[in-house]
Short mmCIF file of C-alpha atoms and ligand atoms in Angstrom, two decimals:
data_model
loop_
_atom_site.label_atom_id
_atom_site.label_comp_id
_atom_site.label_asym_id
_atom_site.label_seq_id
_atom_site.Cartn_x
_atom_site.Cartn_y
_atom_site.Cartn_z
CA UNK A 1 -4.65 2.52 -30.45
CA UNK A 2 -2.09 -0.28 -30.25
CA UNK A 3 0.94 0.83 -28.31
CA UNK A 4 4.46 0.28 -29.60
CA UNK A 5 5.28 -2.46 -27.14
CA UNK A 6 2.02 -4.48 -27.58
CA UNK A 7 2.33 -7.22 -30.20
CA UNK A 8 -0.23 -9.86 -31.13
CA UNK A 9 1.00 -13.30 -30.15
CA UNK A 10 2.09 -15.07 -33.31
CA UNK A 11 5.10 -17.23 -34.17
CA UNK A 12 7.28 -14.14 -34.81
CA UNK A 13 6.39 -12.15 -31.66
CA UNK A 14 6.59 -15.36 -29.57
CA UNK A 15 10.14 -15.95 -30.89
CA UNK A 16 11.06 -12.35 -30.10
CA UNK A 17 9.62 -12.77 -26.58
CA UNK A 18 11.58 -15.96 -26.03
CA UNK A 19 14.80 -14.21 -27.16
CA UNK A 20 14.10 -11.32 -24.83
CA UNK A 21 13.48 -13.67 -21.89
CA UNK A 22 16.69 -15.61 -22.58
CA UNK A 23 18.68 -12.38 -22.67
CA UNK A 24 17.42 -11.46 -19.21
CA UNK A 25 14.66 -8.98 -20.24
CA UNK A 26 11.09 -8.91 -18.98
CA UNK A 27 8.08 -9.80 -21.16
CA UNK A 28 4.36 -9.64 -20.19
CA UNK A 29 2.32 -12.48 -21.67
CA UNK A 30 -1.21 -13.90 -21.48
CA UNK A 31 -1.93 -17.08 -19.52
CA UNK A 32 -5.39 -18.57 -19.14
CA UNK A 33 -5.71 -16.97 -15.73
CA UNK A 34 -4.26 -13.44 -15.90
CA UNK A 35 -1.30 -11.73 -17.65
CA UNK A 36 2.06 -12.52 -16.18
CA UNK A 37 5.17 -10.36 -15.94
CA UNK A 38 7.78 -12.88 -17.00
CA UNK A 39 11.49 -13.14 -16.48
CA UNK A 40 14.12 -15.90 -16.64
CA UNK A 41 13.69 -17.68 -13.30
CA UNK A 42 17.38 -18.73 -13.28
CA UNK A 43 18.59 -15.19 -13.65
CA UNK A 44 18.90 -13.21 -10.38
CA UNK A 45 19.00 -9.89 -12.18
CA UNK A 46 15.80 -10.62 -14.15
CA UNK A 47 14.03 -11.67 -10.93
CA UNK A 48 15.21 -8.56 -9.12
CA UNK A 49 13.87 -6.54 -12.06
CA UNK A 50 10.42 -8.15 -11.68
CA UNK A 51 10.32 -7.18 -7.97
CA UNK A 52 11.42 -3.64 -8.79
CA UNK A 53 9.00 -3.19 -11.69
CA UNK A 54 5.99 -4.36 -9.61
CA UNK A 55 7.27 -2.65 -6.40
CA UNK A 56 6.63 -6.06 -4.84
CA UNK A 57 7.85 -6.78 -1.29
CA UNK A 58 10.88 -9.14 -1.50
CA UNK A 59 9.37 -11.48 1.01
CA UNK A 60 6.57 -12.45 -1.46
CA UNK A 61 7.79 -15.38 -3.64
CA UNK A 62 7.00 -15.80 -7.33
CA UNK A 63 5.33 -18.54 -9.37
CA UNK A 64 7.60 -20.26 -11.91
CA UNK A 65 6.05 -21.33 -15.25
CA UNK A 66 7.33 -24.38 -17.15
CA UNK A 67 6.22 -26.14 -20.37
CA UNK A 68 5.38 -29.50 -18.78
CA UNK A 69 5.57 -31.62 -15.58
CA UNK A 70 8.84 -33.20 -16.79
CA UNK A 71 10.50 -29.78 -16.62
CA UNK A 72 8.94 -29.06 -13.21
CA UNK A 73 10.69 -32.14 -11.85
CA UNK A 74 14.09 -30.52 -12.54
CA UNK A 75 13.39 -27.85 -9.97
CA UNK A 76 11.18 -29.35 -7.23
CA UNK A 77 11.12 -32.55 -5.16
CA UNK A 78 8.24 -34.35 -6.87
CA UNK A 79 5.87 -36.61 -4.88
CA UNK A 80 2.79 -38.78 -5.30
CA UNK A 81 0.35 -35.93 -4.52
CA UNK A 82 1.99 -33.66 -7.02
CA UNK A 83 1.84 -36.41 -9.63
CA UNK A 84 -1.94 -36.88 -9.04
CA UNK A 85 -2.70 -33.20 -9.19
CA UNK A 86 -0.49 -32.56 -12.25
CA UNK A 87 -2.10 -35.47 -14.11
CA UNK A 88 -5.56 -34.12 -13.33
CA UNK A 89 -5.10 -30.39 -13.78
CA UNK A 90 -1.94 -29.61 -15.84
CA UNK A 91 -1.73 -27.79 -18.11
CA UNK A 92 -4.12 -25.50 -16.27
CA UNK A 93 -4.81 -22.93 -13.52
CA UNK A 94 -3.20 -24.86 -10.65
CA UNK A 95 0.04 -23.91 -8.85
CA UNK A 96 1.83 -26.48 -6.75
CA UNK A 97 4.18 -25.46 -3.97
CA UNK A 98 6.89 -28.06 -3.43
CA UNK A 99 10.38 -28.29 -1.94
CA UNK A 100 13.23 -27.04 -4.11
CA UNK A 101 15.61 -29.70 -5.32
CA UNK A 102 19.07 -29.51 -3.79
CA UNK A 103 20.59 -28.40 -7.13
CA UNK A 104 17.61 -26.21 -8.16
CA UNK A 105 18.72 -23.66 -10.79
CA UNK A 106 15.88 -21.22 -10.05
CA UNK A 107 16.99 -18.05 -8.33
CA UNK A 108 16.46 -18.09 -4.57
CA UNK A 109 14.89 -14.68 -4.90
CA UNK A 110 11.93 -16.36 -6.60
CA UNK A 111 11.45 -18.45 -3.44
CA UNK A 112 11.94 -15.33 -1.26
CA UNK A 113 14.86 -17.15 0.28
CA UNK A 114 12.73 -20.10 1.41
CA UNK A 115 13.07 -23.83 0.62
CA UNK A 116 9.92 -24.15 -1.49
CA UNK A 117 9.05 -23.16 -5.03
CA UNK A 118 5.61 -22.48 -6.54
CA UNK A 119 5.33 -23.95 -10.07
CA UNK A 120 2.71 -24.34 -12.76
CA UNK A 121 2.17 -25.36 -16.39
CA UNK A 122 -0.13 -22.86 -18.03
CA UNK A 123 -2.77 -24.06 -20.55
CA UNK A 124 -2.81 -20.93 -22.75
CA UNK A 125 -1.50 -21.92 -26.21
CA UNK A 126 0.72 -18.86 -26.73
CA UNK A 127 2.09 -19.13 -23.23
CA UNK A 128 2.94 -22.77 -23.79
CA UNK A 129 4.61 -21.97 -27.16
CA UNK A 130 6.61 -19.24 -25.45
CA UNK A 131 7.82 -21.59 -22.69
CA UNK A 132 8.79 -24.27 -25.18
CA UNK A 133 10.63 -21.76 -27.35
CA UNK A 134 12.40 -20.03 -24.43
CA UNK A 135 13.44 -23.42 -22.92
CA UNK A 136 13.89 -21.87 -19.51
CA UNK A 137 11.72 -21.69 -16.43
CA UNK A 138 9.87 -18.34 -16.41
CA UNK A 139 9.00 -16.59 -13.16
CA UNK A 140 5.78 -14.62 -13.67
CA UNK A 141 3.73 -12.85 -11.08
CA UNK A 142 0.59 -11.12 -12.26
CA UNK A 143 1.57 -8.16 -14.45
CA UNK A 144 0.26 -5.39 -12.16
CA UNK A 145 1.85 -3.08 -9.64
CA UNK A 146 1.87 -4.83 -6.26
CA UNK A 147 -1.50 -4.80 -4.45
CA UNK A 148 -3.49 -3.81 -7.54
CA UNK A 149 -6.03 -5.66 -9.64
CA UNK A 150 -4.52 -8.36 -11.90
CA UNK A 151 -4.64 -7.61 -15.67
CA UNK A 152 -6.71 -9.80 -17.98
CA UNK A 153 -5.92 -7.93 -21.24
CA UNK A 154 -2.77 -6.53 -22.88
CA UNK A 155 -4.26 -3.05 -22.45
CA UNK A 156 -4.55 -3.57 -18.71
CA UNK A 157 -0.83 -4.40 -18.59
CA UNK A 158 -0.08 -1.27 -20.60
CA UNK A 159 -2.17 0.75 -18.12
CA UNK A 160 0.10 -0.63 -15.32
CA UNK A 161 3.54 -0.25 -16.84
CA UNK A 162 3.26 1.74 -20.06
CA UNK A 163 6.39 1.61 -22.21
CA UNK A 164 8.52 0.38 -19.32
CA UNK A 165 8.39 -3.16 -20.71
CA UNK A 166 10.12 -4.06 -23.98
CA UNK A 167 7.21 -6.30 -25.05
CA UNK A 168 3.63 -7.16 -24.09
CA UNK A 169 2.50 -10.28 -25.96
CA UNK A 170 -1.19 -9.78 -26.65
CA UNK A 171 -3.02 -13.10 -26.34
CA UNK A 172 -6.51 -11.53 -26.03
CA UNK A 173 -8.68 -11.58 -22.92
CA UNK A 174 -7.85 -14.31 -20.41
CA UNK A 175 -10.44 -17.12 -20.33
CA UNK A 176 -10.35 -17.92 -16.61
CA UNK A 177 -9.85 -14.25 -15.43
CA UNK A 178 -8.67 -14.91 -11.85
CA UNK A 179 -5.37 -16.20 -10.61
CA UNK A 180 -4.48 -19.91 -10.28
CA UNK A 181 -5.44 -22.01 -7.30
CA UNK A 182 -2.32 -22.42 -5.12
CA UNK A 183 -1.84 -25.67 -3.22
CA UNK A 184 1.10 -26.49 -0.89
CA UNK A 185 1.95 -30.17 -1.31
CA UNK A 186 5.49 -29.87 0.10
CA UNK A 187 4.73 -31.47 3.49
CA UNK A 188 2.52 -34.09 5.13
CA UNK A 189 -0.46 -31.79 5.31
CA UNK A 190 -1.83 -30.30 2.04
CA UNK A 191 -2.77 -26.63 2.32
CA UNK A 192 -5.04 -24.65 0.03
CA UNK A 193 -3.14 -21.34 0.00
CA UNK A 194 -5.21 -19.45 -2.61
CA UNK A 195 -8.67 -20.41 -3.86
CA UNK A 196 -9.18 -20.37 -7.64
CA UNK A 197 -11.34 -21.88 -10.32
CA UNK A 198 -10.04 -25.34 -9.54
CA UNK A 199 -12.03 -25.79 -6.38
CA UNK A 200 -11.25 -27.39 -3.02
CA UNK A 201 -13.82 -30.12 -3.82
CA UNK A 202 -12.09 -30.97 -7.12
CA UNK A 203 -8.66 -31.16 -5.38
CA UNK A 204 -10.00 -33.27 -2.52
CA UNK A 205 -11.59 -35.69 -4.97
CA UNK A 206 -8.35 -36.22 -6.86
CA UNK A 207 -6.31 -36.50 -3.64
CA UNK A 208 -8.84 -38.60 -1.84
CA UNK A 209 -8.45 -36.56 1.39
CA UNK A 210 -9.18 -33.23 2.94
CA UNK A 211 -7.14 -30.07 2.42
CA UNK A 212 -6.14 -27.91 5.33
CA UNK A 213 -6.72 -24.18 5.44
CA UNK A 214 -3.85 -22.23 6.94
CA UNK A 215 -5.02 -19.87 9.66
CA UNK A 216 -4.65 -16.11 9.06
CA UNK A 217 -1.26 -15.90 10.76
CA UNK A 218 0.58 -18.99 9.42
CA UNK A 219 -1.28 -18.45 6.13
CA UNK A 220 0.38 -15.11 5.48
CA UNK A 221 3.74 -16.61 6.45
CA UNK A 222 3.20 -19.50 4.07
CA UNK A 223 1.92 -17.35 1.19
CA UNK A 224 2.62 -13.69 1.74
CA UNK A 225 0.58 -12.84 -1.37
CA UNK A 226 -2.52 -13.46 0.72
CA UNK A 227 -1.98 -10.27 2.68
CA UNK A 228 -5.41 -8.76 3.17
CA UNK A 229 -5.27 -5.65 1.09
CA UNK A 230 -4.70 -6.85 -2.45
CA UNK A 231 -6.36 -6.85 -5.81
CA UNK A 232 -7.47 -3.35 -4.93
CA UNK A 233 -8.89 -0.72 -7.30
CA UNK A 234 -8.20 2.90 -6.40
CA UNK A 235 -11.81 3.43 -5.38
CA UNK A 236 -13.25 1.94 -2.17
CA UNK A 237 -15.21 -1.31 -2.69
CA UNK A 238 -18.37 -2.11 -0.77
CA UNK A 239 -19.57 -5.73 -0.68
CA UNK A 240 -23.02 -7.36 -0.36
CA UNK A 241 -24.77 -4.23 -1.70
CA UNK A 242 -28.51 -4.39 -2.35
CA UNK A 243 -28.50 -1.17 -4.38
CA UNK A 244 -26.16 1.54 -5.53
CA UNK A 245 -25.68 4.44 -3.11
CA UNK A 246 -25.16 7.98 -4.39
CA UNK A 247 -22.02 8.13 -6.55
CA UNK A 248 -21.39 4.39 -6.48
CA UNK A 249 -20.82 2.18 -9.52
CA UNK A 250 -22.76 -1.03 -8.91
CA UNK A 251 -21.52 -4.41 -10.18
CA UNK A 252 -24.29 -7.03 -10.24
CA UNK A 253 -24.66 -10.77 -10.61
CA UNK A 254 -27.58 -12.73 -12.02
CA UNK A 255 -30.94 -11.84 -13.52
CA UNK A 256 -32.26 -10.14 -10.36
CA UNK A 257 -29.47 -7.53 -10.21
CA UNK A 258 -30.81 -3.98 -9.47
CA UNK A 259 -31.81 -1.85 -12.51
CA UNK A 260 -28.96 0.66 -11.81
CA UNK A 261 -26.28 -2.03 -12.18
CA UNK A 262 -23.41 -0.62 -14.30
CA UNK A 263 -21.97 -4.05 -15.23
CA UNK A 264 -23.56 -7.45 -14.69
CA UNK A 265 -20.78 -10.01 -14.12
CA UNK A 266 -23.07 -12.76 -15.39
CA UNK A 267 -26.71 -12.21 -16.32
CA UNK A 268 -27.33 -15.95 -16.33
CA UNK A 269 -25.71 -16.33 -12.86
CA UNK A 270 -22.79 -18.37 -14.12
CA UNK A 271 -19.87 -18.17 -11.67
CA UNK A 272 -17.27 -19.14 -14.28
CA UNK A 273 -18.39 -16.24 -16.47
CA UNK A 274 -18.41 -13.93 -13.48
CA UNK A 275 -14.81 -14.90 -12.69
CA UNK A 276 -13.76 -14.21 -16.28
CA UNK A 277 -15.34 -10.72 -16.18
CA UNK A 278 -14.39 -9.71 -12.62
CA UNK A 279 -11.10 -7.89 -12.97
CA UNK A 280 -12.02 -6.16 -16.26
CA UNK A 281 -15.25 -4.95 -14.59
CA UNK A 282 -13.40 -3.64 -11.54
CA UNK A 283 -10.99 -1.74 -13.77
CA UNK A 284 -13.78 -0.39 -15.97
CA UNK A 285 -15.62 1.21 -13.07
CA UNK A 286 -12.46 2.36 -11.25
CA UNK A 287 -12.93 5.95 -12.41
CA UNK A 288 -12.66 8.53 -9.63
CA UNK A 289 -13.82 11.22 -12.16
CA UNK A 290 -17.16 9.38 -12.49
CA UNK A 291 -17.77 7.52 -9.27
CA UNK A 292 -16.85 7.81 -5.57
CA UNK A 293 -17.00 4.04 -4.82
CA UNK A 294 -17.62 0.59 -6.26
CA UNK A 295 -20.33 -1.61 -4.82
CA UNK A 296 -21.18 -5.17 -5.64
CA UNK A 297 -24.19 -7.42 -5.02
CA UNK A 298 -23.69 -10.75 -3.20
CA UNK A 299 -22.00 -13.61 -5.12
CA UNK A 300 -22.88 -17.15 -3.99
CA UNK A 301 -20.13 -18.49 -1.79
CA UNK A 302 -19.87 -21.90 -3.42
CA UNK A 303 -17.59 -23.45 -5.98
CA UNK A 304 -15.80 -20.76 -8.02
CA UNK A 305 -17.75 -18.17 -6.02
CA UNK A 306 -15.37 -18.83 -3.13
CA UNK A 307 -12.41 -17.59 -5.19
CA UNK A 308 -14.42 -14.56 -6.43
CA UNK A 309 -15.43 -13.62 -2.89
CA UNK A 310 -11.80 -14.11 -1.72
CA UNK A 311 -10.61 -11.54 -4.30
CA UNK A 312 -13.53 -9.15 -3.52
CA UNK A 313 -12.84 -9.37 0.21
CA UNK A 314 -9.23 -8.35 -0.45
CA UNK A 315 -10.26 -5.65 -2.88
CA UNK A 316 -12.51 -4.13 -0.20
CA UNK A 317 -9.80 -3.92 2.49
CA UNK A 318 -8.10 -0.57 2.87
O1 TXA B 1 -2.58 -17.41 -12.26
C1 TXA B 1 -1.52 -17.13 -11.69
O2 TXA B 1 -1.03 -17.76 -10.77
C2 TXA B 1 -0.78 -15.88 -12.24
C3 TXA B 1 -0.31 -16.21 -13.66
C4 TXA B 1 0.54 -15.13 -14.22
O3 TXA B 1 0.37 -17.43 -13.67
N1 TXA B 1 0.28 -15.53 -11.36
C5 TXA B 1 0.14 -14.99 -10.15
O4 TXA B 1 1.32 -14.70 -9.51
O5 TXA B 1 -0.97 -14.82 -9.66
P1 TXA B 1 1.37 -13.74 -8.21
O6 TXA B 1 2.80 -13.55 -7.96
O7 TXA B 1 0.55 -12.55 -8.45
O8 TXA B 1 0.80 -14.65 -7.05
C6 TXA B 1 1.55 -15.71 -6.58
C7 TXA B 1 0.98 -16.19 -5.27
C8 TXA B 1 1.20 -15.25 -4.16
O9 TXA B 1 0.08 -15.29 -3.30
C9 TXA B 1 2.47 -15.79 -3.49
O10 TXA B 1 2.59 -15.47 -2.12
C10 TXA B 1 2.25 -17.28 -3.67
O11 TXA B 1 1.65 -17.41 -4.96
N2 TXA B 1 3.53 -18.04 -3.69
C11 TXA B 1 4.51 -17.97 -4.57
N3 TXA B 1 5.51 -18.75 -4.24
C12 TXA B 1 5.19 -19.40 -3.10
C13 TXA B 1 5.81 -20.32 -2.23
N4 TXA B 1 6.98 -20.81 -2.47
N5 TXA B 1 5.11 -20.71 -1.12
C14 TXA B 1 3.86 -20.23 -0.91
N6 TXA B 1 3.22 -19.33 -1.66
C15 TXA B 1 3.86 -18.90 -2.76
MG1 MG B 2 -0.62 -10.99 -8.13
#
C-alpha cells in the first residue's frame, strides 16, 4: 500500500518537494547511494529539524548536496585535488570534505560547528532535478534514525519515520545501495574517511598519490559518523559465518553459499550487486519474531568489498 506521504518522483512531485525544501520543510528523496533526509542547508531551523528527526548527535556533521561543482564552489574553498576528483567522479557517490568559504551561507550546524563542509553532487536523475529546481544547497544525511541501517527504498524511509515527513519522493531502489565514499581534501594530507563504491585505488589513481587512513581516535574526531556501532539492525549480527546456527537468518555471497542461506547478496559473486542488495537484505531479515540473529558468510575484502565489510563490521558492534 502506498502511504499518503510517498509520491513517485515526477515533474509535479519534484516541484512540490522543491517548494517544501525552500519553505524550510524536510523531504526524503532517493540518491544513487541511499535515501537522504533533505533540508535547506542555509536554514538553521531546517537543519535543527533534521538532527531532531533522526535523533542524531549534534557533533556529527551533515553532507550538503548541490546540483554541480560550480555551486559547490560557492560554499567551500576549492583546490586542485577537489577539481581532479570532481572531474573524475561527479556527479556520483563521492563526498568531498573541504574548508568552508569565509562567507559560506550553509548553516554552521551542518558543519557541527567546525570549519569544514562535506559536499557532493548526486548522480540520481530525480535528485539532480530536485536540486536544480530547489536552487539551494540541500543538507541530507541518510534517511534513517541515527545508528540504524540506511534506507534504499521509499518504504524503508516510511518504516523509519512514518507520516512524520511531509513528503517521501519515491525514486525506486537505489542503484549503489551503500553510502558515498567520503574523502577529506581540506588539508595537505588526503584522508579516506569512509570507504564506498568509489575505491581507494580509483581515488589514488586520479590523485596520483596515496591516501591516508585516519587512526581510530583522530578518525572519529574527523568524521564522527564513523563511530563503531552504526548501520545496525535490531538483531545481533555475526560475521564470517560458515553456516546458520539455530534461529539465525543467514545472508550468503557467491555460488558456494550454504544451502540454508535466506538471501544471497550476489549468486554470481559480484561485489557491486552485493552492495546494492546489502541494506535491503539486512532489513528483510531483521525480524525478531522469526529469527534471533543475523549471520553472514565472508565477503572478499577487496575493491567494493572493503566498503561492504566496513558497514558489516559496524552493524555487528553492539
Ligand atoms: O551517500 C551518502 O553520502 C548519503 C546520501 C543521502 O547522500 N548521505 C549520508 O549521510 O550517508 P550521513 O549523514 O548518513 O553520513 C555522512 C558522513 C558521516 O560519517 C559524517 O560524520 C561525515 O559524513 N561528515 C559529514 N560532514 C563532515 C565533515 N565536515 N568532516 C568530516 N566528516 C563529515
Ligand atoms: Mg547515515
